[in-house]
Coordinates of C-alpha atoms and ligand atoms in Angstrom, one line a residue:
X1 CA 90.1 -225.4 75.1
X2 CA 88.5 -228.3 76.9
X3 CA 84.7 -228.6 76.4
X4 CA 82.6 -228.1 79.6
X5 CA 79.0 -229.0 80.3
X6 CA 76.3 -229.0 83.0
X7 CA 74.3 -232.2 83.5
X8 CA 72.0 -231.1 86.3
X9 CA 69.6 -228.1 85.7
X10 CA 66.0 -227.2 86.5
X11 CA 63.7 -225.0 84.3
X12 CA 60.3 -223.5 84.7
X13 CA 58.8 -226.9 83.9
X14 CA 59.6 -227.7 87.6
X15 CA 61.2 -225.3 90.1
X16 CA 63.8 -223.4 88.1
X17 CA 63.3 -219.8 87.0
X18 CA 64.6 -220.1 83.4
X19 CA 62.4 -221.4 80.7
X20 CA 64.1 -224.3 78.7
X21 CA 64.9 -221.8 75.9
X22 CA 66.3 -219.3 78.2
X23 CA 68.5 -221.9 79.9
X24 CA 69.9 -223.1 76.5
X25 CA 70.5 -219.5 75.5
X26 CA 72.4 -218.9 78.7
X27 CA 74.4 -222.1 78.2
X28 CA 75.4 -221.0 74.7
X29 CA 76.4 -217.6 75.9
X30 CA 78.7 -218.9 78.6
X31 CA 80.2 -221.4 76.1
X32 CA 78.9 -224.8 77.4
X33 CA 79.0 -227.7 74.9
X34 CA 76.1 -229.7 76.4
X35 CA 73.4 -229.4 79.0
X36 CA 71.0 -231.9 80.5
X37 CA 67.6 -230.6 81.7
X38 CA 66.8 -232.6 84.8
X39 CA 63.5 -231.3 86.1
X40 CA 61.9 -232.8 89.2
X41 CA 59.3 -235.4 88.1
X42 CA 58.8 -234.1 84.6
X43 CA 60.1 -234.1 81.1
X44 CA 57.9 -231.2 80.0
X45 CA 60.8 -228.9 79.3
X46 CA 62.7 -231.3 77.1
X47 CA 61.0 -230.7 73.7
X48 CA 61.4 -226.9 74.0
X49 CA 65.0 -227.4 75.1
X50 CA 65.7 -229.7 72.1
X51 CA 64.3 -227.2 69.7
X52 CA 66.3 -224.3 71.0
X53 CA 69.5 -226.5 71.3
X54 CA 69.2 -227.5 67.7
X55 CA 68.8 -223.8 66.7
X56 CA 71.8 -222.7 68.7
X57 CA 74.0 -225.7 67.9
X58 CA 74.4 -227.0 71.5
X59 CA 73.9 -230.5 72.7
X60 CA 70.8 -231.1 74.9
X61 CA 70.6 -234.3 76.9
X62 CA 67.3 -235.7 78.0
X63 CA 67.1 -235.9 81.8
X64 CA 64.9 -236.1 84.9
X65 CA 65.4 -236.0 88.6
X66 CA 63.4 -238.4 90.8
X67 CA 63.1 -238.4 94.6
X68 CA 63.5 -241.9 95.9
X69 CA 63.0 -243.4 99.4
X70 CA 66.3 -242.8 101.3
X71 CA 68.0 -245.4 103.4
X72 CA 67.8 -243.3 106.6
X73 CA 67.0 -239.6 107.3
X74 CA 68.8 -238.2 104.3
X75 CA 67.7 -237.3 100.8
X76 CA 68.0 -239.7 97.8
X77 CA 67.7 -238.2 94.4
X78 CA 68.2 -240.2 91.2
X79 CA 69.0 -238.5 87.9
X80 CA 68.1 -240.2 84.7
X81 CA 69.9 -239.5 81.4
X82 CA 69.6 -240.2 77.7
X83 CA 66.2 -242.0 77.8
X84 CA 63.2 -241.8 75.5
X85 CA 61.2 -239.0 77.0
X86 CA 58.1 -240.2 75.2
X87 CA 58.2 -243.7 76.7
X88 CA 54.7 -244.6 77.8
X89 CA 55.4 -246.0 81.2
X90 CA 57.7 -243.1 82.0
X91 CA 55.2 -240.5 81.0
X92 CA 52.4 -242.2 83.0
X93 CA 54.5 -242.6 86.1
X94 CA 55.7 -239.0 86.0
X95 CA 52.0 -237.9 85.6
X96 CA 51.1 -239.9 88.7
X97 CA 53.9 -238.3 90.7
X98 CA 52.7 -234.9 89.7
X99 CA 49.2 -235.7 90.7
X100 CA 50.4 -236.9 94.1
X101 CA 52.4 -233.7 94.4
X102 CA 49.2 -231.7 93.8
X103 CA 47.5 -233.6 96.7
X104 CA 50.4 -232.8 98.9
X105 CA 50.4 -229.1 97.9
X106 CA 46.7 -228.9 98.9
X107 CA 47.6 -230.3 102.3
X108 CA 50.5 -227.9 102.7
X109 CA 48.1 -225.0 102.1
X110 CA 45.8 -226.4 104.8
X111 CA 48.7 -226.5 107.2
X112 CA 49.4 -222.8 106.4
X113 CA 45.8 -222.0 107.0
X114 CA 45.9 -223.8 110.4
X115 CA 48.5 -221.4 111.6
X116 CA 46.8 -218.4 110.0
X117 CA 49.3 -217.8 107.2
X118 CA 47.1 -216.6 104.3
X119 CA 48.4 -218.1 101.1
X120 CA 46.4 -219.9 98.4
X121 CA 47.2 -222.7 96.0
X122 CA 46.1 -220.3 93.1
X123 CA 48.9 -217.9 94.1
X124 CA 51.5 -220.7 94.3
X125 CA 50.4 -222.1 90.9
X126 CA 50.3 -218.7 89.3
X127 CA 53.9 -218.0 90.4
X128 CA 55.1 -221.5 89.4
X129 CA 54.0 -221.3 85.8
X130 CA 54.8 -225.0 85.1
X131 CA 52.9 -228.2 86.1
X132 CA 55.3 -229.4 88.8
X133 CA 54.8 -227.4 91.9
X134 CA 57.3 -227.7 94.8
X135 CA 58.3 -226.1 98.0
X136 CA 60.5 -223.4 96.4
X137 CA 57.3 -222.0 94.8
X138 CA 55.6 -221.8 98.3
X139 CA 58.8 -220.1 99.6
X140 CA 58.5 -217.4 96.9
X141 CA 54.9 -216.7 97.7
X142 CA 55.8 -216.4 101.4
X143 CA 58.6 -214.0 100.5
X144 CA 56.4 -211.9 98.2
X145 CA 53.7 -211.6 100.8
X146 CA 56.2 -210.6 103.5
X147 CA 55.8 -213.7 105.7
X148 CA 59.6 -214.2 105.5
X149 CA 62.6 -212.2 104.4
X150 CA 64.5 -214.9 102.5
X151 CA 63.8 -218.2 100.7
X152 CA 66.1 -219.8 103.3
X153 CA 63.9 -218.5 106.1
X154 CA 60.9 -219.9 104.4
X155 CA 62.5 -223.4 104.5
X156 CA 63.9 -223.0 108.0
X157 CA 60.6 -221.8 109.5
X158 CA 57.9 -223.4 107.4
X159 CA 58.8 -225.7 104.6
X160 CA 62.0 -227.6 105.5
X161 CA 62.1 -230.8 107.5
X162 CA 61.1 -229.9 111.0
X163 CA 59.4 -226.7 109.7
X164 CA 55.8 -225.8 110.8
X165 CA 54.2 -226.8 107.5
X166 CA 56.6 -229.5 106.4
X167 CA 55.0 -232.4 104.5
X168 CA 57.0 -235.1 102.8
X169 CA 56.0 -236.2 99.3
X170 CA 55.4 -239.6 97.8
X171 CA 58.6 -241.2 96.6
X172 CA 59.4 -244.1 94.3
X173 CA 61.6 -246.8 95.7
X174 CA 65.1 -247.1 94.4
X175 CA 64.1 -250.2 92.4
X176 CA 61.1 -248.3 90.8
X177 CA 63.3 -245.3 90.0
X178 CA 65.9 -247.5 88.3
X179 CA 63.3 -249.5 86.4
X180 CA 61.6 -246.4 85.1
X181 CA 64.8 -244.9 83.7
X182 CA 66.4 -248.0 82.3
X183 CA 63.0 -249.1 81.0
X184 CA 63.0 -246.0 78.9
X185 CA 66.5 -246.7 77.6
X186 CA 68.4 -244.4 80.0
X187 CA 71.1 -244.4 82.6
X188 CA 70.3 -243.8 86.4
X189 CA 72.8 -241.8 88.4
X190 CA 73.0 -241.0 92.1
X191 CA 72.7 -237.2 92.5
X192 CA 74.6 -235.2 95.1
X193 CA 75.6 -238.2 97.3
X194 CA 76.3 -236.0 100.4
X195 CA 72.6 -235.4 100.9
X196 CA 72.2 -239.0 102.0
X197 CA 73.8 -237.8 105.2
X198 CA 76.0 -241.0 105.5
X199 CA 79.6 -241.3 106.7
X200 CA 82.1 -242.2 104.0
X201 CA 82.2 -245.9 104.9
X202 CA 78.4 -246.1 105.2
X203 CA 78.1 -244.3 101.8
X204 CA 80.4 -246.8 100.1
X205 CA 78.3 -249.7 101.4
X206 CA 75.1 -248.0 100.3
X207 CA 76.3 -247.0 96.9
X208 CA 77.4 -250.6 96.3
X209 CA 73.7 -251.6 97.0
X210 CA 72.6 -248.9 94.6
X211 CA 74.9 -250.3 92.0
X212 CA 73.4 -253.8 92.6
X213 CA 70.0 -252.2 92.1
X214 CA 71.1 -250.9 88.7
X215 CA 72.4 -247.4 89.4
X216 CA 75.2 -246.7 86.9
X217 CA 76.8 -243.5 87.9
X218 CA 77.6 -240.9 90.7
X219 CA 77.3 -237.2 90.4
X220 CA 80.9 -236.4 91.5
X221 CA 81.2 -232.8 90.3
X222 CA 78.7 -230.6 92.2
X223 CA 79.0 -227.1 93.6
X224 CA 78.5 -228.2 97.2
X225 CA 81.2 -230.9 97.0
X226 CA 84.5 -229.6 98.4
X227 CA 87.8 -230.9 97.1
X228 CA 88.0 -233.9 99.6
X229 CA 84.4 -235.0 98.8
X230 CA 85.0 -234.7 95.1
X231 CA 88.1 -236.9 95.3
X232 CA 86.4 -239.4 97.6
X233 CA 83.4 -239.7 95.2
X234 CA 85.6 -240.1 92.2
X235 CA 87.6 -242.9 93.8
X236 CA 84.4 -244.6 94.9
X237 CA 83.0 -244.4 91.4
X238 CA 86.2 -245.9 90.0
X239 CA 86.3 -248.7 92.6
X240 CA 82.6 -249.6 92.1
X241 CA 82.8 -249.2 88.3
X242 CA 80.3 -246.4 88.2
X243 CA 80.5 -243.5 85.7
X244 CA 81.5 -240.1 86.9
X245 CA 79.1 -237.3 86.1
X246 CA 78.5 -233.7 87.3
X247 CA 76.2 -230.8 87.3
X248 CA 75.4 -227.6 89.2
X249 CA 71.7 -228.1 90.1
X250 CA 71.0 -224.7 88.6
X251 CA 67.6 -223.4 89.6
X252 CA 68.0 -219.8 88.4
X253 CA 66.8 -217.4 91.2
X254 CA 65.1 -220.3 93.1
X255 CA 68.3 -221.5 94.5
X256 CA 70.6 -218.9 95.7
X257 CA 74.3 -219.2 94.7
X258 CA 73.9 -221.6 91.9
X259 CA 75.3 -220.6 88.5
X260 CA 74.9 -222.6 85.3
X261 CA 78.0 -224.6 84.5
X262 CA 80.0 -222.9 87.3
X263 CA 81.0 -223.3 90.9
X264 CA 84.1 -223.7 93.1
X265 CA 86.0 -226.7 94.3
X266 CA 88.2 -225.4 97.1
X267 CA 89.6 -222.2 95.6
X268 CA 89.6 -223.6 92.0
X269 CA 86.7 -223.1 89.6
X270 CA 84.4 -226.0 89.1
X271 CA 84.4 -227.1 85.5
X272 CA 82.4 -230.2 84.4
X273 CA 84.3 -231.9 81.6
X274 CA 82.5 -233.2 78.4
X275 CA 84.0 -236.5 79.4
X276 CA 81.2 -236.9 81.9
X277 CA 78.7 -237.1 79.1
X278 CA 80.9 -239.5 77.2
X279 CA 80.9 -241.7 80.3
X280 CA 77.1 -241.8 80.3
X281 CA 77.0 -242.5 76.6
X282 CA 79.4 -245.3 76.9
X283 CA 77.2 -246.9 79.6
X284 CA 74.1 -246.9 77.4
X285 CA 72.9 -250.2 76.1
X286 CA 74.0 -250.9 72.5
Ligands
AMP301 P1 59.9 -230.5 96.8 O1 60.3 -231.3 95.6 O2 58.6 -229.8 96.6 O3 60.0 -231.3 98.1 O4 61.0 -229.3 96.9 C1 62.4 -229.7 96.8 C2 63.2 -228.5 96.4 O5 63.2 -227.6 97.4 C3 64.7 -228.9 96.2 O6 64.9 -229.2 94.8 C4 65.4 -227.7 96.6 O7 65.6 -226.9 95.5 C5 64.5 -227.0 97.5 N1 64.9 -227.1 98.9 C6 64.8 -228.2 99.8 N2 65.2 -227.9 101.0 C7 65.7 -226.6 101.0 C8 66.3 -225.8 101.9 N3 66.5 -226.2 103.2 N4 66.6 -224.5 101.5 C9 66.4 -224.1 100.3 N5 65.8 -224.9 99.3 C10 65.5 -226.1 99.7
ZN302 ZN1 64.5 -228.2 92.7
FE303 FE1 68.3 -233.0 93.9
FE304 FE1 68.2 -230.9 91.3

């Protein structure tokens, strides 16, 4: 049987609902060969993940997901893989991003108070558990307190772009993101390219700029990529000499409809081949 993997997952260290150990246990149960933990702005889950992975005999890849400044109105996320997660500059920069997030979170709370929605930072932090607090945690508090009926409503009404309490966060530039990951010995990869909101021809031009800036791969396999998108991204990766990767963006209960290592491409099951990890490894500096 062909080995399958998942190179895009979030744990309780950021905005997932599975602890790193629980995530690895689940990965083992469903028969994945390797997993990357790619929490937003933190590598706090990596050590626990590595320990559990070793215990269960599964491969754990060091990862992170950074939010970078997008070219237009879209969303630009960069995944980093196979780096030294103890790298001093990386650790310091991630700590700075988390501290900027905390300032943003305080301002989001103030926006809620301005419209008489009674939630506190303590409640959000208690629910989050980890150090990296993001909008999904606010959404869950709103849900728990009956201000909304679904997480999606929380984003549509309050937290999403155009929502009543929307506030953007500080982002690294693409150059800073690439430097941080490559500086720690890793490989930067463009996550879920469709969130850039570009047409195919615009995307191709932009991805070629990303490659010039040092991005080495494209997340081709992703649950929200239909068959046509998957084929287009794969061709683009081949043409631009970028490695093909894939993951589900599993967040546990914090992102409805994501399942670890699984999804659909058209009416076929999405399976992320082990080859994606080999592609990343082959791009690593020797
Ligand atoms: P933050 O990093 O705090 O800006 O939160 C970003 C996270 O919020 C993403 O990783 C998504 O999981 C989630 N998110 C963003 N937009 C939406 C949306 N419209 N609906 C549901 N979840 C969303
Ligand atoms: Zn997330
Ligand atoms: Fe993302
Ligand atoms: Fe993600």
